[in-house]
Amino acid sequence: MTDVLLTDARLPGSDTVTRLYLCDGVIADASQAPASAQRVSLEGRWVMPGLWDQHVHFTQWAIVRRRLDLSSATSAAFAAQIVAARLLAELDVPEPLIGNGYRDALWEDEPTAELLDAVSPERPVILLSGDLHAVWVNTAARYRYGLPHAGVLREGDAFGLQMRLDQEAPGDEDVAISEAAAEAAALGIVGIVDLEMARNLHGWTRRMTHGLQAFRVRSGFYPDEFDERLDMGLRGGDVIPDTEGMLTVGPLKIITDGSLNTRTAYCHEPYATGGHGVLTFTPEATTGLLARAVAEGFDVAVHAIGDAAVTHALDSFATTGARGTIEHAQLVRDEDLARFAALGVTASMQPEHLWDDRDASEKIWPGRTGRSFPFAGLRDAGARIVLGSDAPVSPLNPWRAIAAAEHRSADEREPWHPEQSLTRAQALAASTDGRSLAAGEPADVVALDRDPLTCPTDELLDMPVAATLVGGRFTHWAI
Ligand SMILES: [Zn+2]
């Protein structure tokens, strides 16, 4: 087993040099380190517990991060230009060009088939929206896939096409996942909660028993997999054999409402554009699932973005005594803030979405954005907050999440409702799964070239991670 003594390390916010002894996968008393321990000098770098992303769709992220990035497009014409530029850099091949991440809620021009046909008359072009609820295709893609029309496809048509794209390149998947895992380790990630919609427990078991040990995985599942988990004799938190303790059974995920950009997040007050959004599970159905999770020993992760969906989710927790998280909690009524702590419900939030959703929120949730992404409101009401990316909706990068929670602006504008910010220390603490560097804690540690507690935001966003260790083993090394 590993036995490492990290020397010349500093703690965030401190100049005192310290040592960290990692033995048999846990942090141990450095004064007891034997002379035989492998000594590694960190040369004055800062150490802290490794980072967790508490909400990831990892397979989707691994696939999407290889695609053409359209997130900077501020108009349909601009997006078509990005496509044209990429086509100039590529050989003429018959495979479709796939792009990802356009956000058209604030565009003034329409994403039309003509725009894409003009830059790519023959090669199929398929562009996925940032929230994956829409796909914009040219005429060549329409005929290649037998689609109802060119231009923008939504919801069912969009999901159907995405599934066909995923099926076309199945052999690639594990390679893409390995690349994305190495990149995550290089960012200091030591664990993820994977909420992939595809059946991911089998995939992680296969990959982890074949050597992929880049980080810990809590593998969540959806209601249609509930019986399968029970048939396998599994309960929440169980360790999957032969994965060296790295793979555990995660929460039951229940999606109870939609999203902001599609105006389907379920709200108490109507949208500026009309309607309250949609509940995709009735409160009774959610309560029934939570009761079943309690009875069978699983935690739950309840997706609720709009404030009315949050109210219903809290009601279901209260009725059933379920344990777990509300995912997103993007809009919360003041009278619901204290219920998180009272019910022991964790708020699992994705700060980077506030950078993306700021303008859309002001437009379609007018007069209530002061309680949008209410980090401080929840913190002051005693709630436990954990951070994540919801990759591929935002990039899997914990430093961006920490920066967004602290500094609520992605550009030169003033922070958006800065009174709802977390402090840097709170944002860091919300990103380490409650871990510390005390003796007995898992030996999941990162060494950093900057002091994460005091460095400026721009340095935080590009945090140079010198080393990552999981269970006392190096998963990333750049010293
Ligand atoms: Zn998600």
PDB file of C-alpha atoms in Angstrom, residues 79-309:
ATOM      1  CA  ALA A  79     -22.614  30.621 -34.743  1.00  0.00           C
ATOM      2  CA  ALA A  80     -22.655  29.968 -38.499  1.00  0.00           C
ATOM      3  CA  GLN A  81     -19.303  31.779 -38.747  1.00  0.00           C
ATOM      4  CA  ILE A  82     -17.797  29.518 -36.068  1.00  0.00           C
ATOM      5  CA  VAL A  83     -18.980  26.527 -38.122  1.00  0.00           C
ATOM      6  CA  ALA A  84     -17.499  28.024 -41.307  1.00  0.00           C
ATOM      7  CA  ALA A  85     -14.147  28.568 -39.587  1.00  0.00           C
ATOM      8  CA  ARG A  86     -14.019  24.970 -38.386  1.00  0.00           C
ATOM      9  CA  LEU A  87     -14.879  23.657 -41.854  1.00  0.00           C
ATOM     10  CA  LEU A  88     -11.899  25.551 -43.275  1.00  0.00           C
ATOM     11  CA  ALA A  89      -9.657  23.758 -40.774  1.00  0.00           C
ATOM     12  CA  GLU A  90     -10.891  20.259 -41.621  1.00  0.00           C
ATOM     13  CA  LEU A  91     -10.601  17.835 -44.489  1.00  0.00           C
ATOM     14  CA  ASP A  92     -13.724  17.230 -46.525  1.00  0.00           C
ATOM     15  CA  VAL A  93     -15.240  14.165 -44.858  1.00  0.00           C
ATOM     16  CA  PRO A  94     -18.770  12.770 -44.987  1.00  0.00           C
ATOM     17  CA  GLU A  95     -19.144  12.561 -41.185  1.00  0.00           C
ATOM     18  CA  PRO A  96     -21.376  15.210 -39.664  1.00  0.00           C
ATOM     19  CA  LEU A  97     -19.783  18.208 -37.999  1.00  0.00           C
ATOM     20  CA  ILE A  98     -21.232  18.313 -34.478  1.00  0.00           C
ATOM     21  CA  GLY A  99     -21.233  21.484 -32.416  1.00  0.00           C
ATOM     22  CA  ASN A 100     -22.444  22.100 -28.911  1.00  0.00           C
ATOM     23  CA  GLY A 101     -23.480  24.771 -26.451  1.00  0.00           C
ATOM     24  CA  TYR A 102     -25.293  27.509 -28.368  1.00  0.00           C
ATOM     25  CA  ARG A 103     -27.711  29.640 -26.329  1.00  0.00           C
ATOM     26  CA  ASP A 104     -30.262  31.443 -28.438  1.00  0.00           C
ATOM     27  CA  ALA A 105     -32.604  32.858 -25.762  1.00  0.00           C
ATOM     28  CA  LEU A 106     -31.172  36.359 -26.307  1.00  0.00           C
ATOM     29  CA  TRP A 107     -30.286  36.163 -30.011  1.00  0.00           C
ATOM     30  CA  GLU A 108     -31.909  38.760 -32.227  1.00  0.00           C
ATOM     31  CA  ASP A 109     -31.705  36.647 -35.398  1.00  0.00           C
ATOM     32  CA  GLU A 110     -33.213  33.212 -36.041  1.00  0.00           C
ATOM     33  CA  PRO A 111     -31.174  30.001 -36.263  1.00  0.00           C
ATOM     34  CA  THR A 112     -32.339  28.936 -39.727  1.00  0.00           C
ATOM     35  CA  ALA A 113     -31.438  26.091 -42.071  1.00  0.00           C
ATOM     36  CA  GLU A 114     -30.406  28.679 -44.689  1.00  0.00           C
ATOM     37  CA  LEU A 115     -27.645  30.098 -42.474  1.00  0.00           C
ATOM     38  CA  LEU A 116     -26.044  26.670 -42.083  1.00  0.00           C
ATOM     39  CA  ASP A 117     -26.689  25.616 -45.691  1.00  0.00           C
ATOM     40  CA  ALA A 118     -24.797  28.712 -46.828  1.00  0.00           C
ATOM     41  CA  VAL A 119     -21.624  27.647 -44.992  1.00  0.00           C
ATOM     42  CA  SER A 120     -22.045  23.884 -45.445  1.00  0.00           C
ATOM     43  CA  PRO A 121     -24.207  22.874 -48.420  1.00  0.00           C
ATOM     44  CA  GLU A 122     -23.040  19.223 -48.450  1.00  0.00           C
ATOM     45  CA  ARG A 123     -21.542  18.166 -45.157  1.00  0.00           C
ATOM     46  CA  PRO A 124     -24.160  17.530 -42.437  1.00  0.00           C
ATOM     47  CA  VAL A 125     -23.976  20.073 -39.596  1.00  0.00           C
ATOM     48  CA  ILE A 126     -25.671  19.363 -36.257  1.00  0.00           C
ATOM     49  CA  LEU A 127     -25.545  21.945 -33.473  1.00  0.00           C
ATOM     50  CA  LEU A 128     -26.790  21.094 -29.980  1.00  0.00           C
ATOM     51  CA  SER A 129     -28.145  23.831 -27.710  1.00  0.00           C
ATOM     52  CA  GLY A 130     -26.506  24.364 -24.321  1.00  0.00           C
ATOM     53  CA  ASP A 131     -29.401  22.792 -22.427  1.00  0.00           C
ATOM     54  CA  LEU A 132     -29.649  19.947 -25.017  1.00  0.00           C
ATOM     55  CA  HIS A 133     -33.381  20.574 -25.523  1.00  0.00           C
ATOM     56  CA  ALA A 134     -32.913  21.809 -29.108  1.00  0.00           C
ATOM     57  CA  VAL A 135     -30.807  20.842 -32.144  1.00  0.00           C
ATOM     58  CA  TRP A 136     -30.117  23.100 -35.132  1.00  0.00           C
ATOM     59  CA  VAL A 137     -29.381  21.225 -38.372  1.00  0.00           C
ATOM     60  CA  ASN A 138     -28.679  22.014 -42.015  1.00  0.00           C
ATOM     61  CA  THR A 139     -30.454  20.424 -44.992  1.00  0.00           C
ATOM     62  CA  ALA A 140     -27.689  17.836 -45.529  1.00  0.00           C
ATOM     63  CA  ALA A 141     -28.204  16.595 -41.935  1.00  0.00           C
ATOM     64  CA  ARG A 142     -31.951  16.531 -42.473  1.00  0.00           C
ATOM     65  CA  TYR A 143     -31.635  14.089 -45.379  1.00  0.00           C
ATOM     66  CA  ARG A 144     -28.807  12.077 -43.781  1.00  0.00           C
ATOM     67  CA  TYR A 145     -30.962  11.330 -40.688  1.00  0.00           C
ATOM     68  CA  GLY A 146     -34.452  11.478 -42.215  1.00  0.00           C
ATOM     69  CA  LEU A 147     -35.474  14.368 -39.967  1.00  0.00           C
ATOM     70  CA  PRO A 148     -38.901  16.056 -40.229  1.00  0.00           C
ATOM     71  CA  HIS A 149     -37.308  19.347 -41.365  1.00  0.00           C
ATOM     72  CA  ALA A 150     -34.077  21.336 -41.368  1.00  0.00           C
ATOM     73  CA  GLY A 151     -33.572  24.248 -38.973  1.00  0.00           C
ATOM     74  CA  VAL A 152     -34.286  23.862 -35.241  1.00  0.00           C
ATOM     75  CA  LEU A 153     -35.698  20.614 -33.815  1.00  0.00           C
ATOM     76  CA  ARG A 154     -36.941  20.620 -30.240  1.00  0.00           C
ATOM     77  CA  GLU A 155     -37.546  18.240 -27.320  1.00  0.00           C
ATOM     78  CA  GLY A 156     -38.413  14.708 -28.550  1.00  0.00           C
ATOM     79  CA  ASP A 157     -36.988  15.202 -32.057  1.00  0.00           C
ATOM     80  CA  ALA A 158     -33.850  16.745 -30.561  1.00  0.00           C
ATOM     81  CA  PHE A 159     -33.314  13.961 -28.001  1.00  0.00           C
ATOM     82  CA  GLY A 160     -33.941  11.286 -30.637  1.00  0.00           C
ATOM     83  CA  LEU A 161     -31.243  12.682 -32.922  1.00  0.00           C
ATOM     84  CA  GLN A 162     -28.768  12.982 -30.021  1.00  0.00           C
ATOM     85  CA  MET A 163     -29.317   9.325 -29.127  1.00  0.00           C
ATOM     86  CA  ARG A 164     -28.579   8.309 -32.725  1.00  0.00           C
ATOM     87  CA  LEU A 165     -25.365  10.347 -32.677  1.00  0.00           C
ATOM     88  CA  ASP A 166     -24.292   8.626 -29.444  1.00  0.00           C
ATOM     89  CA  GLN A 167     -25.038   5.215 -30.942  1.00  0.00           C
ATOM     90  CA  GLU A 168     -22.993   5.948 -34.050  1.00  0.00           C
ATOM     91  CA  ALA A 169     -19.745   6.135 -32.102  1.00  0.00           C
ATOM     92  CA  PRO A 170     -20.041   3.604 -29.256  1.00  0.00           C
ATOM     93  CA  GLY A 171     -16.446   2.320 -29.464  1.00  0.00           C
ATOM     94  CA  ASP A 172     -15.212   5.810 -28.836  1.00  0.00           C
ATOM     95  CA  GLU A 173     -16.972   6.198 -25.524  1.00  0.00           C
ATOM     96  CA  ASP A 174     -14.424   4.700 -23.138  1.00  0.00           C
ATOM     97  CA  VAL A 175     -11.583   6.537 -24.878  1.00  0.00           C
ATOM     98  CA  ALA A 176     -13.467   9.811 -24.555  1.00  0.00           C
ATOM     99  CA  ILE A 177     -14.207   9.052 -20.884  1.00  0.00           C
ATOM    100  CA  SER A 178     -10.533   8.276 -20.159  1.00  0.00           C
ATOM    101  CA  GLU A 179      -9.467  11.593 -21.690  1.00  0.00           C
ATOM    102  CA  ALA A 180     -12.097  13.516 -19.746  1.00  0.00           C
ATOM    103  CA  ALA A 181     -11.151  11.690 -16.524  1.00  0.00           C
ATOM    104  CA  ALA A 182      -7.484  12.612 -16.896  1.00  0.00           C
ATOM    105  CA  GLU A 183      -8.476  16.223 -17.504  1.00  0.00           C
ATOM    106  CA  ALA A 184     -10.690  16.215 -14.394  1.00  0.00           C
ATOM    107  CA  ALA A 185      -7.843  14.810 -12.257  1.00  0.00           C
ATOM    108  CA  ALA A 186      -5.586  17.566 -13.621  1.00  0.00           C
ATOM    109  CA  LEU A 187      -8.128  20.113 -12.316  1.00  0.00           C
ATOM    110  CA  GLY A 188      -7.930  18.613  -8.821  1.00  0.00           C
ATOM    111  CA  ILE A 189     -11.081  16.481  -8.985  1.00  0.00           C
ATOM    112  CA  VAL A 190     -11.028  13.507  -6.593  1.00  0.00           C
ATOM    113  CA  GLY A 191     -14.720  12.571  -6.792  1.00  0.00           C
ATOM    114  CA  ILE A 192     -17.925  13.026  -8.745  1.00  0.00           C
ATOM    115  CA  VAL A 193     -21.601  12.301  -8.300  1.00  0.00           C
ATOM    116  CA  ASP A 194     -22.508  10.924 -11.711  1.00  0.00           C
ATOM    117  CA  LEU A 195     -26.133  11.518 -12.687  1.00  0.00           C
ATOM    118  CA  GLU A 196     -25.806  10.261 -16.250  1.00  0.00           C
ATOM    119  CA  MET A 197     -29.151   9.213 -17.676  1.00  0.00           C
ATOM    120  CA  ALA A 198     -27.763   6.126 -19.400  1.00  0.00           C
ATOM    121  CA  ARG A 199     -27.238   3.097 -17.182  1.00  0.00           C
ATOM    122  CA  ASN A 200     -23.867   4.096 -15.840  1.00  0.00           C
ATOM    123  CA  LEU A 201     -23.174   1.694 -12.948  1.00  0.00           C
ATOM    124  CA  HIS A 202     -22.208  -1.123 -15.332  1.00  0.00           C
ATOM    125  CA  GLY A 203     -19.999   1.192 -17.379  1.00  0.00           C
ATOM    126  CA  TRP A 204     -18.128   2.488 -14.323  1.00  0.00           C
ATOM    127  CA  THR A 205     -17.746  -1.034 -12.935  1.00  0.00           C
ATOM    128  CA  ARG A 206     -16.221  -2.192 -16.223  1.00  0.00           C
ATOM    129  CA  ARG A 207     -13.919   0.805 -16.522  1.00  0.00           C
ATOM    130  CA  MET A 208     -12.805   0.770 -12.894  1.00  0.00           C
ATOM    131  CA  THR A 209     -12.079  -2.955 -12.852  1.00  0.00           C
ATOM    132  CA  HIS A 210     -10.028  -2.351 -16.021  1.00  0.00           C
ATOM    133  CA  GLY A 211      -7.801   0.232 -14.453  1.00  0.00           C
ATOM    134  CA  LEU A 212      -9.573   3.614 -14.613  1.00  0.00           C
ATOM    135  CA  GLN A 213      -9.076   4.935 -11.064  1.00  0.00           C
ATOM    136  CA  ALA A 214      -8.852   8.684 -11.672  1.00  0.00           C
ATOM    137  CA  PHE A 215     -11.436   9.658  -9.023  1.00  0.00           C
ATOM    138  CA  ARG A 216     -14.188   8.314  -6.800  1.00  0.00           C
ATOM    139  CA  VAL A 217     -17.630   7.925  -8.354  1.00  0.00           C
ATOM    140  CA  ARG A 218     -21.023   7.871  -6.687  1.00  0.00           C
ATOM    141  CA  SER A 219     -23.174   6.449  -9.422  1.00  0.00           C
ATOM    142  CA  GLY A 220     -26.724   7.780  -9.291  1.00  0.00           C
ATOM    143  CA  PHE A 221     -29.703   6.172 -11.028  1.00  0.00           C
ATOM    144  CA  TYR A 222     -33.186   7.064 -12.259  1.00  0.00           C
ATOM    145  CA  PRO A 223     -36.557   5.562 -11.240  1.00  0.00           C
ATOM    146  CA  ASP A 224     -36.611   3.106 -14.178  1.00  0.00           C
ATOM    147  CA  GLU A 225     -33.488   1.468 -12.721  1.00  0.00           C
ATOM    148  CA  PHE A 226     -34.826   1.148  -9.167  1.00  0.00           C
ATOM    149  CA  ASP A 227     -35.865  -2.518  -9.472  1.00  0.00           C
ATOM    150  CA  GLU A 228     -32.544  -3.415 -11.070  1.00  0.00           C
ATOM    151  CA  ARG A 229     -30.639  -1.969  -8.081  1.00  0.00           C
ATOM    152  CA  LEU A 230     -32.799  -4.021  -5.706  1.00  0.00           C
ATOM    153  CA  ASP A 231     -32.357  -7.175  -7.819  1.00  0.00           C
ATOM    154  CA  MET A 232     -28.601  -6.643  -7.533  1.00  0.00           C
ATOM    155  CA  GLY A 233     -29.013  -6.550  -3.744  1.00  0.00           C
ATOM    156  CA  LEU A 234     -27.625  -3.019  -3.545  1.00  0.00           C
ATOM    157  CA  ARG A 235     -28.393  -0.184  -1.170  1.00  0.00           C
ATOM    158  CA  GLY A 236     -27.260   3.431  -1.165  1.00  0.00           C
ATOM    159  CA  GLY A 237     -23.560   3.900  -0.373  1.00  0.00           C
ATOM    160  CA  ASP A 238     -22.637   0.263  -1.067  1.00  0.00           C
ATOM    161  CA  VAL A 239     -19.137  -0.186  -2.439  1.00  0.00           C
ATOM    162  CA  ILE A 240     -18.997  -2.046  -5.762  1.00  0.00           C
ATOM    163  CA  PRO A 241     -16.540  -4.997  -5.440  1.00  0.00           C
ATOM    164  CA  ASP A 242     -13.156  -4.967  -7.197  1.00  0.00           C
ATOM    165  CA  THR A 243     -13.132  -1.180  -7.657  1.00  0.00           C
ATOM    166  CA  GLU A 244     -10.758  -0.576  -4.710  1.00  0.00           C
ATOM    167  CA  GLY A 245     -13.543   1.233  -2.904  1.00  0.00           C
ATOM    168  CA  MET A 246     -13.682   3.945  -5.573  1.00  0.00           C
ATOM    169  CA  LEU A 247     -17.190   3.183  -6.912  1.00  0.00           C
ATOM    170  CA  THR A 248     -20.258   3.413  -4.704  1.00  0.00           C
ATOM    171  CA  VAL A 249     -24.005   3.367  -5.242  1.00  0.00           C
ATOM    172  CA  GLY A 250     -25.248   6.958  -5.481  1.00  0.00           C
ATOM    173  CA  PRO A 251     -28.669   8.548  -5.079  1.00  0.00           C
ATOM    174  CA  LEU A 252     -31.991   7.964  -6.793  1.00  0.00           C
ATOM    175  CA  LYS A 253     -32.385  10.939  -9.160  1.00  0.00           C
ATOM    176  CA  ILE A 254     -35.863  12.315  -9.784  1.00  0.00           C
ATOM    177  CA  ILE A 255     -36.409  15.175 -12.255  1.00  0.00           C
ATOM    178  CA  THR A 256     -39.507  17.035 -11.051  1.00  0.00           C
ATOM    179  CA  ASP A 257     -39.498  20.105 -13.322  1.00  0.00           C
ATOM    180  CA  GLY A 258     -37.853  21.590 -16.431  1.00  0.00           C
ATOM    181  CA  SER A 259     -35.294  24.356 -16.922  1.00  0.00           C
ATOM    182  CA  LEU A 260     -35.125  28.139 -17.040  1.00  0.00           C
ATOM    183  CA  ASN A 261     -34.164  28.558 -20.687  1.00  0.00           C
ATOM    184  CA  THR A 262     -36.960  26.331 -21.926  1.00  0.00           C
ATOM    185  CA  ARG A 263     -39.313  28.144 -19.492  1.00  0.00           C
ATOM    186  CA  THR A 264     -40.294  24.827 -17.982  1.00  0.00           C
ATOM    187  CA  ALA A 265     -38.882  25.299 -14.448  1.00  0.00           C
ATOM    188  CA  TYR A 266     -41.982  25.215 -12.229  1.00  0.00           C
ATOM    189  CA  CYS A 267     -42.636  28.541 -10.488  1.00  0.00           C
ATOM    190  CA  HIS A 268     -45.080  30.053  -7.996  1.00  0.00           C
ATOM    191  CA  GLU A 269     -45.438  33.269 -10.044  1.00  0.00           C
ATOM    192  CA  PRO A 270     -45.910  33.106 -13.823  1.00  0.00           C
ATOM    193  CA  TYR A 271     -43.114  33.728 -16.307  1.00  0.00           C
ATOM    194  CA  ALA A 272     -43.002  37.140 -17.974  1.00  0.00           C
ATOM    195  CA  THR A 273     -43.830  35.190 -21.130  1.00  0.00           C
ATOM    196  CA  GLY A 274     -46.758  33.414 -19.429  1.00  0.00           C
ATOM    197  CA  GLY A 275     -47.236  30.060 -17.768  1.00  0.00           C
ATOM    198  CA  HIS A 276     -45.807  28.620 -14.545  1.00  0.00           C
ATOM    199  CA  GLY A 277     -43.588  25.972 -16.153  1.00  0.00           C
ATOM    200  CA  VAL A 278     -44.236  22.255 -15.782  1.00  0.00           C
ATOM    201  CA  LEU A 279     -44.055  19.620 -13.086  1.00  0.00           C
ATOM    202  CA  THR A 280     -42.836  16.421 -14.737  1.00  0.00           C
ATOM    203  CA  PHE A 281     -43.637  14.364 -11.625  1.00  0.00           C
ATOM    204  CA  THR A 282     -46.759  15.054  -9.584  1.00  0.00           C
ATOM    205  CA  PRO A 283     -46.017  15.831  -5.909  1.00  0.00           C
ATOM    206  CA  GLU A 284     -47.719  12.535  -5.021  1.00  0.00           C
ATOM    207  CA  ALA A 285     -45.469  10.575  -7.382  1.00  0.00           C
ATOM    208  CA  THR A 286     -42.360  12.265  -5.980  1.00  0.00           C
ATOM    209  CA  THR A 287     -43.454  11.532  -2.431  1.00  0.00           C
ATOM    210  CA  GLY A 288     -44.098   7.909  -3.378  1.00  0.00           C
ATOM    211  CA  LEU A 289     -40.614   7.522  -4.850  1.00  0.00           C
ATOM    212  CA  LEU A 290     -38.981   9.170  -1.847  1.00  0.00           C
ATOM    213  CA  ALA A 291     -40.883   6.883   0.519  1.00  0.00           C
ATOM    214  CA  ARG A 292     -39.660   3.886  -1.451  1.00  0.00           C
ATOM    215  CA  ALA A 293     -36.072   5.203  -1.355  1.00  0.00           C
ATOM    216  CA  VAL A 294     -36.294   5.540   2.430  1.00  0.00           C
ATOM    217  CA  ALA A 295     -37.674   2.019   2.779  1.00  0.00           C
ATOM    218  CA  GLU A 296     -34.946   0.512   0.585  1.00  0.00           C
ATOM    219  CA  GLY A 297     -32.057   2.542   2.008  1.00  0.00           C
ATOM    220  CA  PHE A 298     -31.190   4.986  -0.759  1.00  0.00           C
ATOM    221  CA  ASP A 299     -30.432   8.690  -0.724  1.00  0.00           C
ATOM    222  CA  VAL A 300     -32.310  10.822  -3.259  1.00  0.00           C
ATOM    223  CA  ALA A 301     -31.326  13.692  -5.570  1.00  0.00           C
ATOM    224  CA  VAL A 302     -34.431  15.677  -6.489  1.00  0.00           C
ATOM    225  CA  HIS A 303     -34.078  18.024  -9.466  1.00  0.00           C
ATOM    226  CA  ALA A 304     -36.061  21.212  -8.744  1.00  0.00           C
ATOM    227  CA  ILE A 305     -35.157  24.480 -10.488  1.00  0.00           C
ATOM    228  CA  GLY A 306     -38.246  26.679 -10.065  1.00  0.00           C
ATOM    229  CA  ASP A 307     -39.374  27.837  -6.618  1.00  0.00           C
ATOM    230  CA  ALA A 308     -42.669  25.920  -6.740  1.00  0.00           C
ATOM    231  CA  ALA A 309     -40.832  22.709  -7.637  1.00  0.00           C
TER     232      ALA A 309
END
